[in-house]
Amino acid sequence: MLLRTVTALVGLPVILAAVWWGAPWLTALTLLAAILAVREIYRLSPPGTDSLPWLLGAMWVAAWALGAQVASGLSNFLIISGGILAAGAFVSLLWLVAFYRGERFLTAAGFLAGGPVVAGFLLGHALALRNIGDSGDVGRDWLLLALLTVFAADTGAFLVGQVLGRHKLAPSISPGKTWEGAGGGLACAAAALALGFLPGLSSPLWQLAIIGATVGVLSQVGDLLESRVKRASNVKDAGSLIPGHGGLMDRLDSIVLSVPAVYYLLATVFEP
């Protein structure tokens, strides 16, 4: 617990500073995180699959991160992302046909394409969200709110689950998670809504409530999905990069669904 806390106290200011300053610092941090994350995902491919080409995955996620940075608006972002998806899928298919010799071809194809989608496309929404709105300060404040709400939900779920957890949430997937912890995560996500009254944000309370509830749920869904993948691969953590936390994907699993949800809510439903 001490190591987990110390790591968080060191890493959190770096993330928040990168968000505050924006490009090129946030771009570089996102790019680095995406490349390391896709490597972890490829290593999670279950027994029976050959090693996947990490360099191909790294190039794919790098293209998505840079595309998200230069995109202007939702339509432009989706067009760029769709082009990168098509090109990456074509190259991946060529590699599978030419070089893959292992078993479980479809599983390998799923990891080969799914890894960059999660680590590149979904994580790249952080850059798209940072650039949203007429003012860079608006995107900055929304991304800060989204990330802090995710962190609050994760922390609340962990602490409440440790102290009050009695009823298992999904014992076959993640035995340590409880319904009490899930409730604590939602409560802490709701409490983080107080940050929604930052000077750069002017959304009404009902919009903040929807965003908070969405983040509170999706952050825990992402955690469960990654736990399902790790169980299928028979590993406890996605890696060992972050002391006390495991791999990078063990921390990004709550972000890769939550941040895109906030982005699309703001880009299509709410006024940023």
PDB file of C-alpha atoms in Angstrom:
ATOM      1  CA  MET A   1       0.000   0.000   0.000  1.00  0.00           C
ATOM      2  CA  LEU A   2       2.870   2.383   0.840  1.00  0.00           C
ATOM      3  CA  LEU A   3       4.604   1.690  -2.469  1.00  0.00           C
ATOM      4  CA  ARG A   4       1.313   2.141  -4.311  1.00  0.00           C
ATOM      5  CA  THR A   5       0.773   5.521  -2.617  1.00  0.00           C
ATOM      6  CA  VAL A   6       4.315   6.778  -3.238  1.00  0.00           C
ATOM      7  CA  THR A   7       4.110   5.836  -6.926  1.00  0.00           C
ATOM      8  CA  ALA A   8       0.790   7.663  -7.253  1.00  0.00           C
ATOM      9  CA  LEU A   9       2.180  10.772  -5.546  1.00  0.00           C
ATOM     10  CA  VAL A  10       5.083  10.831  -8.004  1.00  0.00           C
ATOM     11  CA  GLY A  11       3.161   9.966 -11.163  1.00  0.00           C
ATOM     12  CA  LEU A  12       0.003  12.011 -10.690  1.00  0.00           C
ATOM     13  CA  PRO A  13       1.715  15.442 -10.744  1.00  0.00           C
ATOM     14  CA  VAL A  14       3.533  14.477 -13.960  1.00  0.00           C
ATOM     15  CA  ILE A  15       0.240  13.550 -15.648  1.00  0.00           C
ATOM     16  CA  LEU A  16      -1.576  16.654 -14.432  1.00  0.00           C
ATOM     17  CA  ALA A  17       1.309  18.913 -15.476  1.00  0.00           C
ATOM     18  CA  ALA A  18       1.319  17.400 -18.975  1.00  0.00           C
ATOM     19  CA  VAL A  19      -2.436  17.944 -19.249  1.00  0.00           C
ATOM     20  CA  TRP A  20      -2.094  21.525 -18.044  1.00  0.00           C
ATOM     21  CA  TRP A  21       0.662  22.439 -20.504  1.00  0.00           C
ATOM     22  CA  GLY A  22      -0.796  20.475 -23.411  1.00  0.00           C
ATOM     23  CA  ALA A  23       1.253  19.922 -26.574  1.00  0.00           C
ATOM     24  CA  PRO A  24       3.983  18.871 -26.963  1.00  0.00           C
ATOM     25  CA  TRP A  25       4.230  17.487 -23.413  1.00  0.00           C
ATOM     26  CA  LEU A  26       0.867  15.736 -23.325  1.00  0.00           C
ATOM     27  CA  THR A  27       1.415  14.443 -26.860  1.00  0.00           C
ATOM     28  CA  ALA A  28       4.784  12.945 -25.910  1.00  0.00           C
ATOM     29  CA  LEU A  29       3.412  11.412 -22.706  1.00  0.00           C
ATOM     30  CA  THR A  30       0.410   9.918 -24.522  1.00  0.00           C
ATOM     31  CA  LEU A  31       2.627   8.581 -27.298  1.00  0.00           C
ATOM     32  CA  LEU A  32       5.000   6.941 -24.816  1.00  0.00           C
ATOM     33  CA  ALA A  33       2.128   5.469 -22.809  1.00  0.00           C
ATOM     34  CA  ALA A  34       0.471   4.095 -25.961  1.00  0.00           C
ATOM     35  CA  ILE A  35       3.648   2.386 -27.181  1.00  0.00           C
ATOM     36  CA  LEU A  36       4.350   0.803 -23.792  1.00  0.00           C
ATOM     37  CA  ALA A  37       0.716  -0.201 -23.385  1.00  0.00           C
ATOM     38  CA  VAL A  38       0.465  -1.986 -26.739  1.00  0.00           C
ATOM     39  CA  ARG A  39       3.606  -3.921 -25.853  1.00  0.00           C
ATOM     40  CA  GLU A  40       1.956  -5.102 -22.631  1.00  0.00           C
ATOM     41  CA  ILE A  41      -1.230  -6.067 -24.482  1.00  0.00           C
ATOM     42  CA  TYR A  42       0.726  -8.132 -27.006  1.00  0.00           C
ATOM     43  CA  ARG A  43       2.480  -9.911 -24.153  1.00  0.00           C
ATOM     44  CA  LEU A  44      -0.933 -10.823 -22.727  1.00  0.00           C
ATOM     45  CA  SER A  45      -1.775 -12.920 -25.791  1.00  0.00           C
ATOM     46  CA  PRO A  46      -2.740 -16.359 -24.420  1.00  0.00           C
ATOM     47  CA  PRO A  47      -0.751 -19.592 -24.780  1.00  0.00           C
ATOM     48  CA  GLY A  48      -0.868 -21.026 -28.266  1.00  0.00           C
ATOM     49  CA  THR A  49      -0.217 -17.725 -30.033  1.00  0.00           C
ATOM     50  CA  ASP A  50       3.130 -16.708 -31.467  1.00  0.00           C
ATOM     51  CA  SER A  51       4.869 -13.492 -30.475  1.00  0.00           C
ATOM     52  CA  LEU A  52       3.204 -10.498 -32.099  1.00  0.00           C
ATOM     53  CA  PRO A  53       5.196  -7.761 -33.925  1.00  0.00           C
ATOM     54  CA  TRP A  54       5.544  -5.034 -31.324  1.00  0.00           C
ATOM     55  CA  LEU A  55       7.114  -2.628 -33.829  1.00  0.00           C
ATOM     56  CA  LEU A  56       4.003  -2.830 -36.020  1.00  0.00           C
ATOM     57  CA  GLY A  57       1.771  -2.144 -33.015  1.00  0.00           C
ATOM     58  CA  ALA A  58       4.004   0.742 -31.932  1.00  0.00           C
ATOM     59  CA  MET A  59       3.803   2.374 -35.367  1.00  0.00           C
ATOM     60  CA  TRP A  60       0.036   1.931 -35.410  1.00  0.00           C
ATOM     61  CA  VAL A  61      -0.531   3.562 -32.011  1.00  0.00           C
ATOM     62  CA  ALA A  62       1.936   6.348 -32.820  1.00  0.00           C
ATOM     63  CA  ALA A  63      -0.069   7.188 -35.933  1.00  0.00           C
ATOM     64  CA  TRP A  64      -3.282   7.291 -33.898  1.00  0.00           C
ATOM     65  CA  ALA A  65      -1.782   9.508 -31.189  1.00  0.00           C
ATOM     66  CA  LEU A  66      -0.339  11.973 -33.689  1.00  0.00           C
ATOM     67  CA  GLY A  67      -3.550  11.909 -35.716  1.00  0.00           C
ATOM     68  CA  ALA A  68      -5.573  12.770 -32.618  1.00  0.00           C
ATOM     69  CA  GLN A  69      -3.240  15.674 -31.894  1.00  0.00           C
ATOM     70  CA  VAL A  70      -3.604  17.297 -35.314  1.00  0.00           C
ATOM     71  CA  ALA A  71      -7.333  16.559 -35.727  1.00  0.00           C
ATOM     72  CA  SER A  72      -9.694  19.516 -35.468  1.00  0.00           C
ATOM     73  CA  GLY A  73     -13.232  18.634 -34.482  1.00  0.00           C
ATOM     74  CA  LEU A  74     -15.127  15.355 -34.245  1.00  0.00           C
ATOM     75  CA  SER A  75     -15.568  14.737 -37.986  1.00  0.00           C
ATOM     76  CA  ASN A  76     -11.904  15.343 -38.748  1.00  0.00           C
ATOM     77  CA  PHE A  77     -10.856  13.142 -35.827  1.00  0.00           C
ATOM     78  CA  LEU A  78     -13.046  10.247 -37.001  1.00  0.00           C
ATOM     79  CA  ILE A  79     -11.894  10.548 -40.623  1.00  0.00           C
ATOM     80  CA  ILE A  80      -8.231  10.492 -39.616  1.00  0.00           C
ATOM     81  CA  SER A  81      -8.806   7.635 -37.166  1.00  0.00           C
ATOM     82  CA  GLY A  82     -10.741   5.644 -39.769  1.00  0.00           C
ATOM     83  CA  GLY A  83      -7.940   6.001 -42.298  1.00  0.00           C
ATOM     84  CA  ILE A  84      -5.365   4.853 -39.738  1.00  0.00           C
ATOM     85  CA  LEU A  85      -7.592   1.895 -38.804  1.00  0.00           C
ATOM     86  CA  ALA A  86      -7.908   0.783 -42.432  1.00  0.00           C
ATOM     87  CA  ALA A  87      -4.182   1.118 -43.149  1.00  0.00           C
ATOM     88  CA  GLY A  88      -3.154  -0.630 -39.940  1.00  0.00           C
ATOM     89  CA  ALA A  89      -5.633  -3.461 -40.441  1.00  0.00           C
ATOM     90  CA  PHE A  90      -4.374  -4.019 -44.001  1.00  0.00           C
ATOM     91  CA  VAL A  91      -0.714  -4.176 -42.926  1.00  0.00           C
ATOM     92  CA  SER A  92      -1.604  -6.446 -39.994  1.00  0.00           C
ATOM     93  CA  LEU A  93      -3.466  -8.827 -42.280  1.00  0.00           C
ATOM     94  CA  LEU A  94      -0.471  -8.975 -44.606  1.00  0.00           C
ATOM     95  CA  TRP A  95       1.800  -9.796 -41.666  1.00  0.00           C
ATOM     96  CA  LEU A  96      -0.526 -12.519 -40.411  1.00  0.00           C
ATOM     97  CA  VAL A  97      -0.775 -14.155 -43.819  1.00  0.00           C
ATOM     98  CA  ALA A  98       2.956 -13.906 -44.553  1.00  0.00           C
ATOM     99  CA  PHE A  99       4.579 -14.587 -41.184  1.00  0.00           C
ATOM    100  CA  TYR A 100       2.191 -15.995 -38.579  1.00  0.00           C
ATOM    101  CA  ARG A 101       2.767 -19.690 -37.961  1.00  0.00           C
ATOM    102  CA  GLY A 102       1.253 -20.217 -34.516  1.00  0.00           C
ATOM    103  CA  GLU A 103      -2.060 -21.683 -33.444  1.00  0.00           C
ATOM    104  CA  ARG A 104      -5.236 -19.692 -32.653  1.00  0.00           C
ATOM    105  CA  PHE A 105      -5.061 -17.482 -35.724  1.00  0.00           C
ATOM    106  CA  LEU A 106      -8.228 -15.519 -34.885  1.00  0.00           C
ATOM    107  CA  THR A 107      -7.073 -14.891 -31.306  1.00  0.00           C
ATOM    108  CA  ALA A 108      -3.747 -13.599 -32.587  1.00  0.00           C
ATOM    109  CA  ALA A 109      -5.538 -11.369 -35.103  1.00  0.00           C
ATOM    110  CA  GLY A 110      -7.749 -10.012 -32.327  1.00  0.00           C
ATOM    111  CA  PHE A 111      -4.777  -9.093 -30.164  1.00  0.00           C
ATOM    112  CA  LEU A 112      -2.781  -7.750 -33.101  1.00  0.00           C
ATOM    113  CA  ALA A 113      -5.555  -5.312 -34.052  1.00  0.00           C
ATOM    114  CA  GLY A 114      -7.233  -4.884 -30.663  1.00  0.00           C
ATOM    115  CA  GLY A 115      -4.036  -3.823 -28.885  1.00  0.00           C
ATOM    116  CA  PRO A 116      -3.503  -0.711 -31.030  1.00  0.00           C
ATOM    117  CA  VAL A 117      -7.224   0.114 -30.919  1.00  0.00           C
ATOM    118  CA  VAL A 118      -7.145   0.180 -27.103  1.00  0.00           C
ATOM    119  CA  ALA A 119      -3.704   1.725 -26.622  1.00  0.00           C
ATOM    120  CA  GLY A 120      -3.775   4.051 -29.630  1.00  0.00           C
ATOM    121  CA  PHE A 121      -7.281   4.962 -30.726  1.00  0.00           C
ATOM    122  CA  LEU A 122      -9.022   4.947 -27.330  1.00  0.00           C
ATOM    123  CA  LEU A 123      -6.139   6.531 -25.438  1.00  0.00           C
ATOM    124  CA  GLY A 124      -5.736   9.104 -28.216  1.00  0.00           C
ATOM    125  CA  HIS A 125      -9.106  10.544 -27.199  1.00  0.00           C
ATOM    126  CA  ALA A 126      -7.257  12.248 -24.354  1.00  0.00           C
ATOM    127  CA  LEU A 127      -5.547  14.463 -26.945  1.00  0.00           C
ATOM    128  CA  ALA A 128      -8.803  15.023 -28.819  1.00  0.00           C
ATOM    129  CA  LEU A 129     -10.517  16.012 -25.562  1.00  0.00           C
ATOM    130  CA  ARG A 130      -7.643  18.360 -24.667  1.00  0.00           C
ATOM    131  CA  ASN A 131      -8.189  20.167 -27.985  1.00  0.00           C
ATOM    132  CA  ILE A 132     -11.976  20.444 -27.711  1.00  0.00           C
ATOM    133  CA  GLY A 133     -13.724  23.814 -27.562  1.00  0.00           C
ATOM    134  CA  ASP A 134     -12.865  27.238 -28.907  1.00  0.00           C
ATOM    135  CA  SER A 135     -10.381  27.765 -26.101  1.00  0.00           C
ATOM    136  CA  GLY A 136      -7.600  25.378 -25.167  1.00  0.00           C
ATOM    137  CA  ASP A 137      -8.400  26.055 -21.523  1.00  0.00           C
ATOM    138  CA  VAL A 138     -11.838  24.441 -21.905  1.00  0.00           C
ATOM    139  CA  GLY A 139     -10.397  21.188 -23.242  1.00  0.00           C
ATOM    140  CA  ARG A 140      -7.728  21.253 -20.564  1.00  0.00           C
ATOM    141  CA  ASP A 141     -10.288  21.631 -17.769  1.00  0.00           C
ATOM    142  CA  TRP A 142     -12.537  18.873 -19.153  1.00  0.00           C
ATOM    143  CA  LEU A 143      -9.638  16.444 -19.457  1.00  0.00           C
ATOM    144  CA  LEU A 144      -8.505  17.274 -15.937  1.00  0.00           C
ATOM    145  CA  LEU A 145     -12.037  16.690 -14.660  1.00  0.00           C
ATOM    146  CA  ALA A 146     -12.319  13.376 -16.529  1.00  0.00           C
ATOM    147  CA  LEU A 147      -8.985  12.077 -15.254  1.00  0.00           C
ATOM    148  CA  LEU A 148      -9.525  13.194 -11.671  1.00  0.00           C
ATOM    149  CA  THR A 149     -12.978  11.583 -11.689  1.00  0.00           C
ATOM    150  CA  VAL A 150     -11.427   8.324 -12.921  1.00  0.00           C
ATOM    151  CA  PHE A 151      -8.749   8.498 -10.229  1.00  0.00           C
ATOM    152  CA  ALA A 152     -11.394   9.224  -7.584  1.00  0.00           C
ATOM    153  CA  ALA A 153     -13.516   6.280  -8.752  1.00  0.00           C
ATOM    154  CA  ASP A 154     -10.512   3.932  -8.738  1.00  0.00           C
ATOM    155  CA  THR A 155      -9.368   5.076  -5.296  1.00  0.00           C
ATOM    156  CA  GLY A 156     -12.863   4.907  -3.822  1.00  0.00           C
ATOM    157  CA  ALA A 157     -13.485   1.426  -5.212  1.00  0.00           C
ATOM    158  CA  PHE A 158     -10.169   0.175  -3.847  1.00  0.00           C
ATOM    159  CA  LEU A 159     -10.416   1.686  -0.359  1.00  0.00           C
ATOM    160  CA  VAL A 160     -14.095   0.959   0.237  1.00  0.00           C
ATOM    161  CA  GLY A 161     -13.635  -2.556  -1.123  1.00  0.00           C
ATOM    162  CA  GLN A 162     -10.720  -3.140   1.249  1.00  0.00           C
ATOM    163  CA  VAL A 163     -12.629  -1.932   4.306  1.00  0.00           C
ATOM    164  CA  LEU A 164     -16.261  -2.842   3.651  1.00  0.00           C
ATOM    165  CA  GLY A 165     -16.130  -5.319   0.780  1.00  0.00           C
ATOM    166  CA  ARG A 166     -18.201  -8.436   1.468  1.00  0.00           C
ATOM    167  CA  HIS A 167     -20.161  -9.309  -1.663  1.00  0.00           C
ATOM    168  CA  LYS A 168     -18.158 -10.323  -4.739  1.00  0.00           C
ATOM    169  CA  LEU A 169     -18.857  -8.337  -7.893  1.00  0.00           C
ATOM    170  CA  ALA A 170     -17.445 -10.765 -10.462  1.00  0.00           C
ATOM    171  CA  PRO A 171     -15.652 -13.598  -8.630  1.00  0.00           C
ATOM    172  CA  SER A 172     -14.864 -15.574 -11.781  1.00  0.00           C
ATOM    173  CA  ILE A 173     -13.112 -12.573 -13.328  1.00  0.00           C
ATOM    174  CA  SER A 174     -11.688 -10.528 -10.453  1.00  0.00           C
ATOM    175  CA  PRO A 175     -12.167 -12.084  -6.993  1.00  0.00           C
ATOM    176  CA  GLY A 176     -10.973  -8.933  -5.211  1.00  0.00           C
ATOM    177  CA  LYS A 177     -13.701  -6.651  -6.534  1.00  0.00           C
ATOM    178  CA  THR A 178     -16.898  -6.223  -4.523  1.00  0.00           C
ATOM    179  CA  TRP A 179     -20.267  -4.530  -4.899  1.00  0.00           C
ATOM    180  CA  GLU A 180     -19.398  -2.347  -1.912  1.00  0.00           C
ATOM    181  CA  GLY A 181     -16.217  -1.235  -3.659  1.00  0.00           C
ATOM    182  CA  ALA A 182     -18.139  -0.498  -6.839  1.00  0.00           C
ATOM    183  CA  GLY A 183     -20.541   1.662  -4.854  1.00  0.00           C
ATOM    184  CA  GLY A 184     -17.634   3.448  -3.212  1.00  0.00           C
ATOM    185  CA  GLY A 185     -16.145   4.143  -6.644  1.00  0.00           C
ATOM    186  CA  LEU A 186     -19.406   5.664  -7.858  1.00  0.00           C
ATOM    187  CA  ALA A 187     -19.706   7.765  -4.704  1.00  0.00           C
ATOM    188  CA  CYS A 188     -16.162   9.114  -5.104  1.00  0.00           C
ATOM    189  CA  ALA A 189     -16.788   9.850  -8.779  1.00  0.00           C
ATOM    190  CA  ALA A 190     -19.861  11.836  -7.736  1.00  0.00           C
ATOM    191  CA  ALA A 191     -17.817  13.700  -5.127  1.00  0.00           C
ATOM    192  CA  ALA A 192     -15.294  14.628  -7.811  1.00  0.00           C
ATOM    193  CA  LEU A 193     -18.080  16.511  -9.590  1.00  0.00           C
ATOM    194  CA  ALA A 194     -17.336  19.409  -7.275  1.00  0.00           C
ATOM    195  CA  LEU A 195     -14.340  20.028  -9.525  1.00  0.00           C
ATOM    196  CA  GLY A 196     -16.792  20.612 -12.365  1.00  0.00           C
ATOM    197  CA  PHE A 197     -17.221  24.145 -11.138  1.00  0.00           C
ATOM    198  CA  LEU A 198     -13.741  25.083 -12.292  1.00  0.00           C
ATOM    199  CA  PRO A 199     -13.671  28.616 -13.746  1.00  0.00           C
ATOM    200  CA  GLY A 200     -13.270  27.329 -17.309  1.00  0.00           C
ATOM    201  CA  LEU A 201     -16.388  25.130 -17.176  1.00  0.00           C
ATOM    202  CA  SER A 202     -19.980  26.300 -17.221  1.00  0.00           C
ATOM    203  CA  SER A 203     -21.975  23.094 -17.638  1.00  0.00           C
ATOM    204  CA  PRO A 204     -25.133  22.708 -15.545  1.00  0.00           C
ATOM    205  CA  LEU A 205     -25.187  20.239 -12.690  1.00  0.00           C
ATOM    206  CA  TRP A 206     -27.296  17.660 -14.553  1.00  0.00           C
ATOM    207  CA  GLN A 207     -24.672  17.414 -17.317  1.00  0.00           C
ATOM    208  CA  LEU A 208     -21.908  17.009 -14.770  1.00  0.00           C
ATOM    209  CA  ALA A 209     -23.968  14.314 -13.034  1.00  0.00           C
ATOM    210  CA  ILE A 210     -24.333  12.359 -16.287  1.00  0.00           C
ATOM    211  CA  ILE A 211     -20.621  12.644 -17.026  1.00  0.00           C
ATOM    212  CA  GLY A 212     -19.703  11.657 -13.465  1.00  0.00           C
ATOM    213  CA  ALA A 213     -21.994   8.621 -13.503  1.00  0.00           C
ATOM    214  CA  THR A 214     -20.688   7.584 -16.930  1.00  0.00           C
ATOM    215  CA  VAL A 215     -17.077   7.813 -15.801  1.00  0.00           C
ATOM    216  CA  GLY A 216     -17.836   6.063 -12.510  1.00  0.00           C
ATOM    217  CA  VAL A 217     -19.353   3.081 -14.333  1.00  0.00           C
ATOM    218  CA  LEU A 218     -17.039   2.842 -17.340  1.00  0.00           C
ATOM    219  CA  SER A 219     -13.870   3.123 -15.272  1.00  0.00           C
ATOM    220  CA  GLN A 220     -14.894  -0.037 -13.425  1.00  0.00           C
ATOM    221  CA  VAL A 221     -16.084  -1.784 -16.588  1.00  0.00           C
ATOM    222  CA  GLY A 222     -12.670  -1.157 -18.158  1.00  0.00           C
ATOM    223  CA  ASP A 223     -10.997  -2.607 -15.089  1.00  0.00           C
ATOM    224  CA  LEU A 224     -13.147  -5.741 -15.290  1.00  0.00           C
ATOM    225  CA  LEU A 225     -12.504  -6.193 -19.015  1.00  0.00           C
ATOM    226  CA  GLU A 226      -8.762  -6.072 -18.485  1.00  0.00           C
ATOM    227  CA  SER A 227      -9.092  -8.523 -15.589  1.00  0.00           C
ATOM    228  CA  ARG A 228     -10.922 -10.868 -17.953  1.00  0.00           C
ATOM    229  CA  VAL A 229      -8.068 -10.701 -20.455  1.00  0.00           C
ATOM    230  CA  LYS A 230      -5.452 -11.269 -17.745  1.00  0.00           C
ATOM    231  CA  ARG A 231      -7.359 -14.272 -16.405  1.00  0.00           C
ATOM    232  CA  ALA A 232      -7.505 -15.774 -19.900  1.00  0.00           C
ATOM    233  CA  SER A 233      -3.734 -15.267 -20.145  1.00  0.00           C
ATOM    234  CA  ASN A 234      -3.203 -16.631 -16.617  1.00  0.00           C
ATOM    235  CA  VAL A 235      -1.328 -13.582 -15.309  1.00  0.00           C
ATOM    236  CA  LYS A 236      -1.943 -11.364 -12.291  1.00  0.00           C
ATOM    237  CA  ASP A 237      -0.744  -8.037 -13.737  1.00  0.00           C
ATOM    238  CA  ALA A 238      -0.304  -6.724 -17.260  1.00  0.00           C
ATOM    239  CA  GLY A 239       3.335  -5.956 -16.430  1.00  0.00           C
ATOM    240  CA  SER A 240       5.646  -4.648 -13.720  1.00  0.00           C
ATOM    241  CA  LEU A 241       6.431  -1.169 -15.000  1.00  0.00           C
ATOM    242  CA  ILE A 242       4.742   0.766 -12.168  1.00  0.00           C
ATOM    243  CA  PRO A 243       5.826  -0.254  -8.653  1.00  0.00           C
ATOM    244  CA  GLY A 244       2.873  -1.209  -6.471  1.00  0.00           C
ATOM    245  CA  HIS A 245       0.422  -1.027  -9.376  1.00  0.00           C
ATOM    246  CA  GLY A 246       1.618  -3.585 -11.908  1.00  0.00           C
ATOM    247  CA  GLY A 247       1.739  -2.743 -15.581  1.00  0.00           C
ATOM    248  CA  LEU A 248       0.777   0.428 -17.374  1.00  0.00           C
ATOM    249  CA  MET A 249      -2.451  -1.144 -18.637  1.00  0.00           C
ATOM    250  CA  ASP A 250      -3.394  -1.873 -15.023  1.00  0.00           C
ATOM    251  CA  ARG A 251      -3.759   1.889 -14.657  1.00  0.00           C
ATOM    252  CA  LEU A 252      -4.969   2.790 -18.133  1.00  0.00           C
ATOM    253  CA  ASP A 253      -7.797   0.228 -18.126  1.00  0.00           C
ATOM    254  CA  SER A 254     -10.062   2.694 -16.317  1.00  0.00           C
ATOM    255  CA  ILE A 255      -9.155   5.576 -18.628  1.00  0.00           C
ATOM    256  CA  VAL A 256      -9.454   4.048 -22.108  1.00  0.00           C
ATOM    257  CA  LEU A 257     -13.260   3.808 -21.904  1.00  0.00           C
ATOM    258  CA  SER A 258     -13.987   6.804 -19.677  1.00  0.00           C
ATOM    259  CA  VAL A 259     -12.135   9.551 -21.555  1.00  0.00           C
ATOM    260  CA  PRO A 260     -13.639   8.651 -24.967  1.00  0.00           C
ATOM    261  CA  ALA A 261     -17.107   8.664 -23.382  1.00  0.00           C
ATOM    262  CA  VAL A 262     -16.545  12.181 -22.019  1.00  0.00           C
ATOM    263  CA  TYR A 263     -15.228  13.320 -25.403  1.00  0.00           C
ATOM    264  CA  TYR A 264     -18.240  12.044 -27.340  1.00  0.00           C
ATOM    265  CA  LEU A 265     -20.703  13.419 -24.797  1.00  0.00           C
ATOM    266  CA  LEU A 266     -19.146  16.851 -25.164  1.00  0.00           C
ATOM    267  CA  ALA A 267     -18.711  16.638 -28.940  1.00  0.00           C
ATOM    268  CA  THR A 268     -22.216  15.406 -29.748  1.00  0.00           C
ATOM    269  CA  VAL A 269     -24.620  16.089 -26.855  1.00  0.00           C
ATOM    270  CA  PHE A 270     -23.382  18.761 -24.462  1.00  0.00           C
ATOM    271  CA  GLU A 271     -21.852  22.174 -25.030  1.00  0.00           C
ATOM    272  CA  PRO A 272     -18.202  22.141 -23.868  1.00  0.00           C
TER     273      PRO A 272
END
